[in-house]
Coordinates of C-alpha atoms in Angstrom, one line a residue:
Chain A
X7 CA 0.0 0.0 0.0
X8 CA 1.3 3.4 -0.8
X9 CA 1.5 6.1 1.8
X10 CA -1.5 8.0 0.4
X11 CA -3.8 5.0 0.7
X12 CA -2.5 4.5 4.2
X13 CA -4.0 7.8 5.1
X14 CA -7.3 7.0 3.6
X15 CA -7.6 3.9 5.6
X16 CA -11.0 4.4 7.2
X17 CA -10.1 3.5 10.8
X18 CA -7.1 5.8 10.7
X19 CA -9.4 8.6 9.7
X20 CA -11.8 7.8 12.5
X21 CA -8.9 7.6 15.1
X22 CA -7.8 11.0 13.7
X23 CA -11.2 12.5 14.1
X24 CA -11.7 11.1 17.6
X25 CA -8.4 12.7 18.6
X26 CA -9.8 16.2 18.1
X27 CA -9.9 18.5 21.1
X28 CA -13.3 19.9 20.1
X29 CA -16.1 17.8 21.4
X30 CA -18.5 18.8 18.6
X31 CA -16.0 17.5 16.0
X32 CA -15.8 14.2 17.8
X33 CA -19.5 14.1 18.0
X34 CA -19.8 14.7 14.2
X35 CA -17.3 11.9 13.7
X36 CA -19.5 9.4 15.7
X37 CA -22.7 10.6 14.0
X38 CA -21.2 9.8 10.7
X39 CA -19.9 6.5 11.8
X40 CA -21.8 4.6 9.1
X41 CA -19.7 6.3 6.4
X42 CA -16.7 4.7 7.9
X43 CA -18.5 1.4 8.1
X44 CA -19.6 1.8 4.5
X45 CA -16.1 2.4 3.3
X46 CA -14.8 -0.6 5.2
X47 CA -17.4 -3.0 3.9
X48 CA -19.2 -5.6 6.0
X49 CA -16.5 -7.9 6.8
X50 CA -13.9 -5.4 7.9
X51 CA -16.5 -3.5 9.9
X52 CA -17.1 -6.6 11.9
X53 CA -13.4 -7.5 12.3
X54 CA -11.9 -4.1 12.7
X55 CA -14.3 -1.3 13.5
X56 CA -16.5 -2.9 16.1
X57 CA -13.5 -4.3 18.2
X58 CA -11.9 -0.9 17.9
X59 CA -15.0 0.9 19.2
X60 CA -15.3 -1.7 21.9
X61 CA -11.9 -1.1 23.5
X62 CA -10.6 2.3 22.6
X63 CA -13.6 4.5 23.2
X64 CA -13.3 6.5 26.4
X65 CA -14.9 9.8 25.8
X66 CA -17.3 12.4 27.0
X67 CA -20.8 11.2 27.9
X68 CA -22.3 13.1 25.0
X69 CA -20.1 11.2 22.5
X70 CA -20.9 7.9 24.1
X71 CA -24.6 8.7 24.0
X72 CA -24.4 9.3 20.3
X73 CA -22.4 6.1 19.8
X74 CA -25.0 4.1 21.8
X75 CA -27.7 5.5 19.5
X76 CA -25.7 4.8 16.3
X77 CA -25.0 1.2 17.2
X78 CA -28.7 0.4 17.4
X79 CA -29.0 1.1 13.7
X80 CA -25.8 -0.6 12.7
X81 CA -27.1 -4.1 11.7
X82 CA -27.1 -3.4 8.0
X83 CA -23.5 -2.2 8.0
X84 CA -22.1 -5.4 9.5
X85 CA -23.8 -7.8 7.1
X86 CA -27.3 -8.2 8.4
X87 CA -29.1 -10.0 11.3
X88 CA -26.9 -13.1 11.2
X89 CA -24.0 -10.9 12.6
X90 CA -26.1 -8.7 14.8
X91 CA -24.8 -10.3 18.0
X92 CA -21.4 -8.6 17.3
X93 CA -23.0 -5.3 18.3
X94 CA -23.9 -6.7 21.7
X95 CA -20.4 -6.4 23.1
X96 CA -19.9 -2.7 22.8
X97 CA -23.4 -2.0 23.9
X98 CA -22.9 -4.1 26.9
X99 CA -20.1 -1.8 27.9
X100 CA -22.2 1.3 27.3
X101 CA -25.0 -0.2 29.3
X102 CA -22.7 -0.3 32.4
X103 CA -21.4 3.3 32.3
X104 CA -22.2 5.8 35.0
X105 CA -24.3 8.3 33.1
X106 CA -28.0 7.4 33.0
X107 CA -28.7 8.9 29.6
X108 CA -26.0 6.8 28.0
X109 CA -27.2 3.6 29.7
X110 CA -30.8 4.2 28.7
X111 CA -29.8 4.8 25.1
X112 CA -27.7 1.6 25.1
X113 CA -30.7 -0.3 26.5
X114 CA -32.9 1.2 23.8
X115 CA -30.5 0.1 21.1
X116 CA -30.2 -3.4 22.6
X117 CA -34.0 -3.6 22.5
X118 CA -33.8 -2.7 18.8
X119 CA -31.3 -5.3 18.0
X120 CA -32.8 -8.1 20.1
X121 CA -35.8 -8.9 17.8
X122 CA -33.3 -9.3 14.9
X123 CA -31.5 -12.1 16.6
X124 CA -32.2 -15.7 15.9
X125 CA -32.9 -18.1 18.7
X126 CA -29.5 -19.6 18.6
X127 CA -27.9 -16.1 18.8
X128 CA -30.2 -15.2 21.6
X129 CA -29.2 -18.3 23.7
X130 CA -25.5 -18.0 22.8
X131 CA -25.0 -14.3 23.2
X132 CA -27.9 -12.3 24.5
X133 CA -28.8 -14.4 27.5
X134 CA -25.3 -14.6 28.8
X135 CA -25.1 -10.8 28.4
X136 CA -28.2 -10.5 30.4
X137 CA -26.8 -12.6 33.1
X138 CA -23.5 -10.7 33.2
X139 CA -25.4 -7.4 33.6
X140 CA -27.8 -8.8 36.2
X141 CA -24.9 -10.0 38.3
X142 CA -22.8 -6.9 37.7
X143 CA -21.0 -5.4 40.7
X144 CA -22.3 -1.9 40.1
X145 CA -25.9 -1.0 40.3
X146 CA -25.6 0.7 36.9
X147 CA -25.4 -2.6 35.0
X148 CA -28.1 -4.1 37.1
X149 CA -30.5 -1.2 36.4
X150 CA -29.8 -1.5 32.7
X151 CA -30.5 -5.3 32.9
X152 CA -34.0 -4.7 34.1
X153 CA -34.9 -3.1 30.8
X154 CA -33.7 -6.0 28.7
X155 CA -35.8 -8.8 29.9
X156 CA -39.1 -8.1 28.3
X157 CA -37.6 -8.0 24.8
X158 CA -35.7 -11.3 24.9
X159 CA -38.2 -13.4 26.8
X160 CA -40.6 -14.4 24.1
X161 CA -37.8 -15.7 21.9
X162 CA -36.0 -17.7 24.5
X163 CA -36.3 -21.5 25.2
X164 CA -38.5 -22.5 28.1
X165 CA -35.4 -23.4 30.2
X166 CA -33.9 -20.0 29.8
X167 CA -37.3 -18.4 30.3
X168 CA -37.4 -20.1 33.7
X169 CA -33.9 -18.6 34.4
X170 CA -34.9 -15.2 33.2
X171 CA -37.9 -15.1 35.5
X172 CA -35.7 -16.1 38.4
X173 CA -33.1 -13.5 37.8
X174 CA -35.7 -10.8 37.3
X175 CA -36.9 -11.8 40.7
X176 CA -33.4 -11.2 42.0
X177 CA -33.4 -7.7 40.6
X178 CA -36.7 -7.0 42.2
X179 CA -35.2 -7.9 45.6
X180 CA -32.0 -6.0 45.0
X181 CA -30.3 -4.2 47.9
X182 CA -30.2 -0.8 46.2
X183 CA -33.5 1.1 45.7
X184 CA -32.1 2.3 42.3
X185 CA -32.3 -1.2 40.9
X186 CA -35.7 -1.9 42.6
X187 CA -37.0 1.3 41.0
X188 CA -35.8 0.2 37.6
X189 CA -37.3 -3.2 38.2
X190 CA -40.6 -1.7 39.1
X191 CA -40.5 0.5 36.0
X192 CA -40.0 -2.5 33.7
X193 CA -42.1 -5.0 35.6
X194 CA -45.3 -4.1 33.7
X195 CA -43.6 -4.6 30.3
X196 CA -42.1 -7.9 31.4
X197 CA -45.5 -9.1 32.8
X198 CA -47.1 -8.6 29.4
X199 CA -44.7 -11.1 27.9
X200 CA -44.6 -14.0 30.3
X201 CA -48.0 -15.6 29.7
X202 CA -50.8 -15.9 32.2
X203 CA -49.7 -19.0 34.1
X204 CA -46.3 -17.6 35.1
X205 CA -47.8 -14.2 35.5
X206 CA -49.9 -15.5 38.4
X207 CA -47.2 -17.8 39.9
X208 CA -44.1 -15.6 39.5
X209 CA -44.9 -12.0 38.6
X210 CA -47.7 -11.2 41.0
X211 CA -45.6 -12.1 44.1
X212 CA -42.8 -9.9 42.8
X213 CA -45.3 -7.1 42.3
X214 CA -46.7 -7.5 45.8
X215 CA -43.3 -7.3 47.2
X216 CA -42.4 -4.1 45.3
X217 CA -45.8 -2.6 46.2
X218 CA -44.9 -2.9 49.8
X219 CA -41.4 -1.6 49.4
X220 CA -40.1 0.6 52.2
X221 CA -39.2 3.3 49.7
X222 CA -42.1 5.3 48.4
X223 CA -40.3 6.0 45.2
X224 CA -40.4 2.3 44.5
X225 CA -44.0 1.9 45.5
X226 CA -45.3 4.7 43.3
X227 CA -43.7 3.1 40.3
X228 CA -45.7 -0.1 40.8
X229 CA -49.0 1.7 40.0
X230 CA -48.3 1.5 36.2
X231 CA -47.4 -2.2 36.7
X232 CA -50.7 -2.7 38.4
X233 CA -52.5 -1.4 35.3
X234 CA -50.3 -3.5 33.0
X235 CA -50.8 -6.7 35.0
X236 CA -54.6 -6.1 35.5
X237 CA -55.0 -5.8 31.7
X238 CA -53.7 -9.3 31.3
X239 CA -56.0 -10.8 33.9
X240 CA -59.7 -11.5 33.9
X241 CA -61.8 -9.2 36.1
X242 CA -62.3 -11.9 38.7
X243 CA -58.6 -12.6 38.9
X244 CA -57.7 -9.0 39.3
X245 CA -60.2 -8.7 42.1
X246 CA -58.8 -11.7 43.8
X247 CA -55.2 -10.6 43.5
X248 CA -55.4 -6.8 43.7
X249 CA -58.2 -5.8 46.0
X250 CA -56.0 -5.8 49.1
X251 CA -53.0 -4.1 47.4
X252 CA -55.2 -1.4 45.9
X253 CA -56.8 -0.7 49.2
X254 CA -53.4 -0.3 50.9
X255 CA -52.2 1.9 48.0
X256 CA -55.1 4.3 48.2
X257 CA -54.4 4.6 51.9
X258 CA -50.6 4.8 51.5
X259 CA -48.9 7.1 53.9
X260 CA -46.9 8.8 51.1
X261 CA -49.0 11.2 49.1
X262 CA -46.9 10.6 46.0
X263 CA -48.1 7.0 45.9
X264 CA -51.7 8.2 46.3
X265 CA -51.1 10.8 43.6
X266 CA -50.0 8.1 41.2
X267 CA -53.1 6.1 41.9
X268 CA -55.3 9.1 41.5
X269 CA -53.6 10.0 38.2
X270 CA -54.0 6.6 36.7
X271 CA -57.4 5.9 38.1
X272 CA -59.3 5.7 34.9
X273 CA -56.8 3.4 33.3
X274 CA -56.8 1.3 36.4
X275 CA -60.6 1.0 36.4
X276 CA -60.7 0.1 32.8
X277 CA -58.0 -2.6 33.4
X278 CA -59.8 -4.3 36.3
X279 CA -63.2 -4.4 34.7
X280 CA -66.6 -3.0 35.4
X281 CA -67.7 -5.1 38.2
X282 CA -64.7 -4.5 40.4
X283 CA -64.9 -0.8 39.6
X284 CA -68.5 -0.5 40.7
X285 CA -68.1 -2.6 43.8
X286 CA -64.8 -1.4 45.2
X287 CA -63.2 1.4 43.2
X288 CA -65.9 3.9 43.9
X289 CA -65.1 3.9 47.5
X290 CA -61.5 4.3 46.8
X291 CA -62.1 7.1 44.4
X292 CA -64.2 9.0 46.9
X293 CA -61.5 8.7 49.3
X294 CA -59.0 10.2 46.9
X295 CA -61.3 13.0 46.1
X296 CA -61.3 13.8 49.8
X297 CA -57.6 13.3 50.3
X298 CA -55.9 15.9 52.5
X299 CA -53.2 16.6 50.0
X300 CA -54.2 19.1 47.4
X301 CA -52.1 17.5 44.6
X302 CA -53.9 14.2 45.1
X303 CA -57.3 16.0 44.9
X304 CA -56.1 17.8 41.8
X305 CA -55.2 14.5 40.1
X306 CA -58.4 12.9 41.2
X307 CA -60.5 15.8 39.9
X308 CA -58.9 15.3 36.5
X309 CA -60.2 11.7 36.4
X310 CA -63.8 12.5 37.4
X311 CA -65.5 12.4 34.0
X312 CA -63.4 9.5 32.8
X313 CA -64.3 7.5 35.8
X314 CA -67.9 8.5 35.8
X315 CA -68.3 7.0 32.3
X316 CA -67.5 3.6 33.8
X317 CA -70.1 3.6 36.5
X318 CA -73.9 4.0 36.5
X319 CA -75.7 7.3 37.0
X320 CA -77.1 6.6 40.5
X321 CA -73.6 5.9 41.8
X322 CA -72.4 9.2 40.3
X323 CA -75.3 11.1 41.9
X324 CA -74.9 9.4 45.3
X325 CA -71.2 9.2 45.7
X326 CA -69.3 11.3 43.2
X327 CA -71.4 14.4 43.1
X328 CA -71.3 15.2 46.8
X329 CA -67.5 15.1 46.6
X330 CA -67.5 17.3 43.5
X331 CA -69.7 19.7 45.4
X332 CA -67.2 19.9 48.2
X333 CA -64.3 20.4 45.7
X334 CA -66.0 23.4 44.1
X335 CA -65.3 25.2 47.4
X336 CA -61.9 23.6 47.8
X337 CA -59.2 25.8 49.4
X338 CA -56.7 25.1 46.7
X339 CA -57.1 27.1 43.5
X340 CA -55.4 24.3 41.5
X341 CA -57.9 21.8 42.6
X342 CA -60.8 24.1 41.6
X343 CA -59.1 24.9 38.3
X344 CA -58.7 21.2 37.5
X345 CA -62.3 20.5 38.5
X346 CA -63.5 23.4 36.3
X347 CA -61.7 21.9 33.4
X348 CA -63.3 18.5 33.9
X349 CA -66.7 19.1 35.4
X350 CA -68.4 19.9 32.1
X351 CA -67.4 16.4 30.9
X352 CA -70.0 15.1 33.4
X353 CA -72.9 16.8 31.5
X354 CA -73.1 14.2 28.7
X355 CA -73.0 11.4 31.2
X356 CA -75.7 12.7 33.5
X357 CA -78.1 13.9 30.7
X358 CA -80.2 16.9 30.5
X359 CA -82.2 16.8 33.7
X360 CA -79.5 15.9 36.1
X361 CA -77.2 18.4 34.6
X362 CA -79.7 21.2 35.1
X363 CA -80.5 20.2 38.5
X364 CA -77.1 19.3 39.9
X365 CA -74.3 20.6 37.7
X366 CA -75.6 24.1 36.8
X367 CA -75.4 25.4 40.4
X368 CA -71.8 24.2 40.6
X369 CA -71.1 25.8 37.2
X370 CA -72.3 29.1 38.4
X371 CA -70.4 28.9 41.5
X372 CA -67.1 28.2 39.6
X373 CA -67.9 31.0 37.2
X374 CA -67.8 33.4 40.2
X375 CA -64.5 32.0 41.4
X376 CA -61.9 34.6 42.2
X377 CA -59.1 32.7 40.5
X378 CA -59.1 33.6 36.8
X379 CA -58.0 30.1 35.6
X380 CA -61.0 28.6 37.2
X381 CA -63.4 30.9 35.3
X382 CA -61.4 30.5 32.1
X383 CA -61.5 26.7 32.3
X384 CA -65.2 26.6 32.9
X385 CA -65.9 29.0 30.0
X386 CA -63.7 27.2 27.6
X387 CA -65.6 24.0 28.0
X388 CA -69.1 25.4 27.7
X389 CA -69.6 23.8 24.4
X390 CA -70.0 20.3 25.9
X391 CA -72.7 21.5 28.3
X392 CA -74.3 23.4 25.5
X393 CA -74.8 20.2 23.5
X394 CA -76.5 18.5 26.4
X395 CA -78.9 21.1 27.8
X396 CA -79.3 23.3 24.8
X397 CA -78.5 27.0 24.3
X398 CA -81.8 28.2 25.8
X399 CA -81.4 26.7 29.2
X400 CA -77.7 27.5 29.3
X401 CA -78.2 31.1 28.5
X402 CA -81.0 31.4 31.0
X403 CA -78.7 30.4 33.8
X404 CA -75.4 31.5 32.5
X405 CA -76.3 34.9 31.2
X406 CA -77.3 36.4 34.6
X407 CA -74.0 35.3 36.0
X408 CA -72.0 36.9 33.1
X409 CA -74.0 40.1 33.2
X410 CA -73.5 40.3 36.9
X411 CA -69.7 40.0 36.4
X412 CA -69.7 42.3 33.5
X413 CA -71.2 45.0 35.7
X414 CA -69.1 44.3 38.7
X415 CA -67.9 47.2 40.8
X416 CA -64.3 46.1 40.6
X417 CA -62.9 47.0 37.2
X418 CA -60.5 44.1 37.3
X419 CA -63.4 41.7 37.4
X420 CA -65.0 43.4 34.4
X421 CA -61.7 43.3 32.6
X422 CA -61.4 39.6 33.2
X423 CA -64.9 38.9 31.7
X424 CA -64.0 41.0 28.6
X425 CA -61.1 38.8 28.0
X426 CA -63.3 35.8 27.8
X427 CA -66.0 37.3 25.6
X428 CA -64.4 36.3 22.2
X429 CA -64.1 32.7 23.5
X430 CA -67.7 32.7 24.8
X431 CA -68.8 34.1 21.4
X432 CA -67.2 31.3 19.5
X433 CA -68.7 28.7 21.7
X434 CA -72.2 30.0 21.9
X435 CA -72.7 31.3 18.3
X436 CA -73.7 34.6 16.7
X437 CA -77.4 34.5 17.5
X438 CA -77.0 34.1 21.2
X439 CA -74.4 36.8 21.1
X440 CA -76.4 39.4 19.2
X441 CA -79.4 38.9 21.4
X442 CA -77.8 39.0 24.8
X443 CA -74.2 40.1 24.8
X444 CA -74.0 42.7 22.0
X445 CA -75.4 45.5 24.2
X446 CA -73.0 44.5 26.9
X447 CA -69.9 44.8 24.6
X448 CA -71.1 48.2 23.6
X449 CA -71.6 49.5 27.1
X450 CA -68.0 48.7 27.9
X451 CA -67.0 51.3 25.3
X452 CA -68.5 53.9 27.6
X453 CA -66.9 52.6 30.8
X454 CA -65.4 55.1 33.2
X455 CA -62.1 53.2 33.4
X456 CA -59.7 53.6 30.5
X457 CA -58.4 50.0 30.7
X458 CA -61.9 48.7 30.2
X459 CA -62.6 50.9 27.2
X460 CA -59.3 49.8 25.7
X461 CA -60.0 46.1 26.3
X462 CA -63.4 46.6 24.8
X463 CA -62.0 48.0 21.6
X464 CA -59.6 45.1 21.2
X465 CA -62.6 42.8 22.0
X466 CA -64.5 44.3 19.1
X467 CA -61.7 43.4 16.7
X468 CA -61.6 39.9 18.0
X469 CA -65.3 39.6 17.6
X470 CA -65.0 40.8 14.0
X471 CA -62.5 38.0 13.4
X472 CA -64.9 35.5 14.9
X473 CA -68.1 36.5 13.3
X474 CA -66.9 38.1 10.0
X475 CA -66.9 41.5 8.5
X476 CA -70.5 41.5 7.4
X477 CA -71.6 41.0 10.9
X478 CA -69.4 43.8 12.1
X479 CA -70.7 46.1 9.4
X480 CA -74.3 45.6 10.6
X481 CA -73.9 45.3 14.3
X482 CA -70.8 47.0 15.6
X483 CA -69.8 49.7 13.2
X484 CA -73.0 51.8 13.2
X485 CA -73.0 51.9 17.0
X486 CA -69.3 52.8 17.2
X487 CA -69.7 55.6 14.6
X488 CA -72.7 57.0 16.4
X489 CA -70.5 57.6 19.4
X490 CA -68.3 59.8 17.2
X491 CA -70.8 62.6 17.6
X492 CA -71.2 62.2 21.4
X493 CA -70.9 65.5 23.3
X494 CA -68.3 64.0 25.7
X495 CA -64.9 64.0 24.0
X496 CA -63.9 60.8 25.8
X497 CA -66.6 58.9 23.9
X498 CA -65.5 60.4 20.6
X499 CA -61.9 59.3 21.5
X500 CA -63.2 55.8 22.0
X501 CA -64.6 55.8 18.5
X502 CA -61.2 56.6 17.2
X503 CA -59.6 53.9 19.2
X504 CA -62.2 51.4 18.2
X505 CA -61.9 52.1 14.5
X506 CA -58.1 52.0 14.6
X507 CA -58.2 48.7 16.4
X508 CA -60.7 47.2 14.0
X509 CA -59.2 48.5 10.8
X510 CA -56.8 45.5 10.3
X511 CA -59.7 43.0 10.7
X512 CA -62.2 44.6 8.2
X513 CA -62.2 44.9 4.4
X514 CA -60.9 48.0 2.6
X515 CA -64.5 48.7 1.4
X516 CA -65.7 49.0 5.0
X517 CA -62.8 51.4 5.8
X518 CA -63.6 53.5 2.7
X519 CA -67.4 53.6 3.2
X520 CA -67.7 53.8 7.0
X521 CA -64.5 54.6 8.8
X522 CA -62.9 57.2 6.6
X523 CA -65.8 59.7 6.6
X524 CA -65.9 59.6 10.4
X525 CA -62.1 60.1 10.7
X526 CA -62.1 63.1 8.3
X527 CA -65.1 64.6 10.2
X528 CA -63.2 64.5 13.4
X529 CA -60.2 66.3 12.0
X530 CA -61.9 69.6 12.8
X531 CA -62.9 68.5 16.3
X532 CA -62.6 71.3 18.9
X533 CA -60.6 69.3 21.4
X534 CA -56.9 69.0 20.5
X535 CA -56.8 65.6 22.2
X536 CA -59.2 64.2 19.6
X537 CA -57.3 65.9 16.8
X538 CA -53.9 64.4 17.5
X539 CA -55.5 61.0 18.1
X540 CA -57.0 61.3 14.6
X541 CA -53.5 61.9 13.3
X542 CA -52.4 58.8 15.1
X543 CA -55.3 56.8 13.8
X544 CA -54.6 58.0 10.2
X545 CA -51.0 56.8 10.7
X546 CA -52.3 53.4 11.5
X547 CA -54.8 53.3 8.7
X548 CA -52.3 54.2 5.9
X549 CA -50.5 50.9 5.8
X550 CA -53.9 49.0 5.8
X551 CA -55.1 51.1 2.8
X552 CA -51.8 50.7 1.0
X553 CA -52.1 47.0 1.0
X554 CA -55.1 47.0 -1.4
X555 CA -54.6 48.6 -4.9
X556 CA -58.3 49.8 -4.9
X557 CA -57.8 52.0 -1.8
X558 CA -54.3 53.3 -2.5
X559 CA -55.6 56.5 -4.2
X560 CA -57.7 57.3 -1.0
X561 CA -54.5 57.9 0.9
X562 CA -53.6 60.8 -1.4
X563 CA -57.2 62.0 -1.9
X564 CA -58.4 62.1 1.7
X565 CA -55.8 61.2 4.3
X566 CA -53.0 63.4 3.1
X567 CA -55.0 66.6 2.9
X568 CA -56.4 65.8 6.4
X569 CA -52.9 65.4 7.7
X570 CA -51.6 68.5 6.0
X571 CA -54.4 70.4 7.6
X572 CA -53.6 69.0 11.0
X573 CA -49.9 69.7 10.6
X574 CA -50.8 73.4 10.5
X575 CA -52.8 73.2 13.8
X576 CA -52.3 75.6 16.6
X577 CA -51.6 72.8 19.1
X578 CA -48.1 71.5 19.5
X579 CA -49.0 67.8 20.0
X580 CA -51.4 67.8 17.0
X581 CA -48.6 69.2 14.8
X582 CA -46.1 66.7 16.1
X583 CA -48.3 63.6 15.6
X584 CA -49.6 64.7 12.2
X585 CA -46.1 65.4 10.9
X586 CA -45.0 62.0 12.2
X587 CA -47.8 60.4 10.3
X588 CA -47.0 62.4 7.2
X589 CA -43.4 61.2 7.0
X590 CA -43.9 57.7 5.5
X591 CA -46.3 59.0 2.7
X592 CA -44.1 61.8 1.4
Chain B
X9 CA -18.5 59.4 32.1
X10 CA -21.6 57.5 31.2
X11 CA -20.9 57.7 27.5
X12 CA -17.4 56.3 28.2
X13 CA -18.9 53.4 30.2
X14 CA -21.3 52.6 27.5
X15 CA -18.6 52.7 24.9
X16 CA -16.5 50.3 27.0
X17 CA -19.4 47.9 27.4
X18 CA -20.1 48.0 23.7
X19 CA -16.5 47.4 22.9
X20 CA -16.4 44.4 25.2
X21 CA -19.5 43.0 23.6
X22 CA -18.0 43.4 20.2
X23 CA -14.8 41.7 21.2
X24 CA -16.8 38.8 22.7
X25 CA -18.8 38.6 19.4
X26 CA -15.6 38.5 17.4
X27 CA -14.1 35.8 19.5
X28 CA -17.3 33.8 19.2
X29 CA -17.3 34.1 15.4
X30 CA -13.7 33.3 15.1
X31 CA -14.2 30.1 17.2
X32 CA -17.2 29.2 15.0
X33 CA -15.1 29.7 11.9
X34 CA -12.3 27.5 13.2
X35 CA -14.9 24.8 14.1
X36 CA -16.4 24.9 10.6
X37 CA -13.0 24.8 9.0
X38 CA -12.1 21.7 11.0
X39 CA -15.3 20.1 10.1
X40 CA -14.7 20.8 6.5
X41 CA -11.3 19.2 6.7
X42 CA -12.7 16.1 8.3
X43 CA -15.4 15.9 5.7
X44 CA -12.9 16.3 2.9
X45 CA -11.0 13.4 4.4
X46 CA -14.1 11.3 4.5
X47 CA -14.9 12.1 0.9
X48 CA -11.4 11.0 -0.1
X49 CA -11.8 7.9 1.9
X50 CA -15.0 7.0 0.2
X51 CA -13.5 7.7 -3.2
X52 CA -10.7 5.4 -2.4
X53 CA -13.1 2.7 -1.2
X54 CA -15.2 3.1 -4.3
X55 CA -12.1 2.8 -6.5
X56 CA -11.0 -0.3 -4.8
X57 CA -14.5 -1.9 -5.0
X58 CA -14.6 -1.0 -8.7
X59 CA -11.2 -2.5 -9.5
X60 CA -12.3 -5.6 -7.7
X61 CA -15.5 -5.7 -9.8
X62 CA -13.4 -5.2 -13.0
X63 CA -11.1 -8.0 -12.0
X64 CA -14.0 -10.2 -11.2
X65 CA -15.3 -9.7 -14.7

C-alpha cells in the first residue's frame, strides 16, 4: 500500500477524528460512523471497526450517548441480522457506564437489536449478556439489565425463560433502591410477555413485594405495573389478587403514591373491569377526592368524567357528586381549576335533567371564582354543556352570571370577563351573542375606566375576526360611529380607538365607506386631544389602505389633505403627531 | 463618564462577538477538513471496489 492510501484507511481517519480537542467534532465523527462502516465493507467493519469501538472508546458522555444510538441502527452495516450479535459487546459496555442517559440509550439500542437475533444467537450471546449485567458489581449494570428482559423473553427457550424469571426476581429484591425502582418500572412490560400461568405464579408475588417496598419512590412506580398486569388478567382474577393491594395503595402514607393512583385511576378502572370498579373502586375514588393533600385531589379531579363514564348514574349522583360539590369550594385554587376543566365532561354522562339540577349550580359557583384560571376553564368547556342542555337553558342560567360579572364594581373583574368574551362568542354562536351580549360589549366602550374601554375596543376586533366583516358592518360599526358625535370628548376618542383597532380586521371597502368619513369629520374637532388621536389613527390606517390597490388613491385624496391640515394646527402635539404620520407617505 | 462606560461595554460586547465568530469559523474549517478526508476515503473505497469488480469480470 502506498502512503496515500494508508492515510485514507477508514479506521485511521476515525482515530484521527476522535483525537480532536473539540467535542463537537468528535460528535460529528461518531454521528457519521456509518460512512466509515460503508467504506470498510461488511467484513472489515465486523473484524476491525467494532472491536476498535469496543476497546478504545473512552470519551465524554455526549459522544458515548451518540455512539449508543448509532449502534442500534448498525445491523445493516455489519452484514445483516446473522451478525447482529457482534454489536452486543460494545453496547454491553455502554449499558454499564455511569451516566444514566448513555445507559438508557444503550438499552434502547439493545432492545432494537434483540428482535433481529435468531434463537441460537439469543441463547448463545444475548442471555449470557443479560446474566452478566444482572450479576454486575455496580448497580448501573443491574439497572440496565431490568430493561432488557421483556424484549428477549418471548424468543428464549423454556429453560432460559425459567432462568430469566428467576433473575428478574433477584433484581426486584436488589439491595439498592435504584435497581428496585428500575425493576418496578419495567415489571409491567415484562409481565405482558410471560404468559398468564407464570404471571400469576411468578410475577404477582414480585409485584406484591415491590408494592410494599419501604421506599415510596419504588411503591409509586408499581402503579403502572398494576395497570399493565390487570390488563392481562380477567376481572375476577384482578379482584382476587389486587383488592388488598389497591386498598393499601389508596391509603398509602406517602402522598406521592396516592397521587400516582389518582392520576392513573381511569386506566386502572378500565383494566380491572366494570364489576370490580362498581363494587370497590368507587369507595377508593371518593377517598382520593377527599384526600388531605391538594395534589392528590387535583389529580383525582382530573379523572372525574373518565371514571364516571364507567359507573352508573345513580352511583355518580350518590357518591361522586357530593365530593364534587365539596371540591367546588376547595381551598386550593389548583384543585378548583382542575375541576372546572373537567366538570363539564360530566354533563353528557348525566343527561339533561340531572345536569340542570345538579351541575348548573356548581357551574355558576365556579364561574364566580376569584381565581381567573377557574373561570377560564369553565368558560372554555361550555360547548360540551351546550350540546347537552341546549342553548336556551344554558343562556338562562349562564347569562345572569355573566351580566353580573360584566357590571361588577371592581374594574379588574370586568376586565377579566371582557377577555373571555371572544371565547364565549365562538362557543355560543352569533345569534346568542347578538341577542344577549351585544349590548354589553357596547356598554364597555363607555366605561369610566380607560383600561376597560381599551380592552373593549380590542374585544371588538376579535369579535370581528370570529363573526366576520358583514356581521361587524351591521352590528358594531354603526354603534361605534354613532359615538363619534357624542358630546363628551372621551366617547369620541373611544370611537377613534375602536376604528383604529378594528381596521386590520375589516375589508378595505368598509374602511372606505364607513371609517374614513368619520375620521375626516373628526379632523376639525374642537378638542386637541381628539385631533392628535385622529392623526395617530390615520397613521395606523395608511398601511392598511396601501395593501389594497383599490384603496391606495384614497391615501392621497383624503388622508394626506387631512394630515396637512392637522400639521398646521395651533396645538403643539397635534402638529407633532400629524407630521410624524406624514413622514412615510411623502 | 456615562458615555465612556457605554462605549466600554459596547467594545467588550463586540470583542466577545468577534471571539465567538472566530471560534465558530475555526470549528467549521475543521469540520470541512474532516469531511474532505471522508470524501477522499469514500472515493478510495469506491475505486477499490470498482477495481475488484473489473477484475471479477
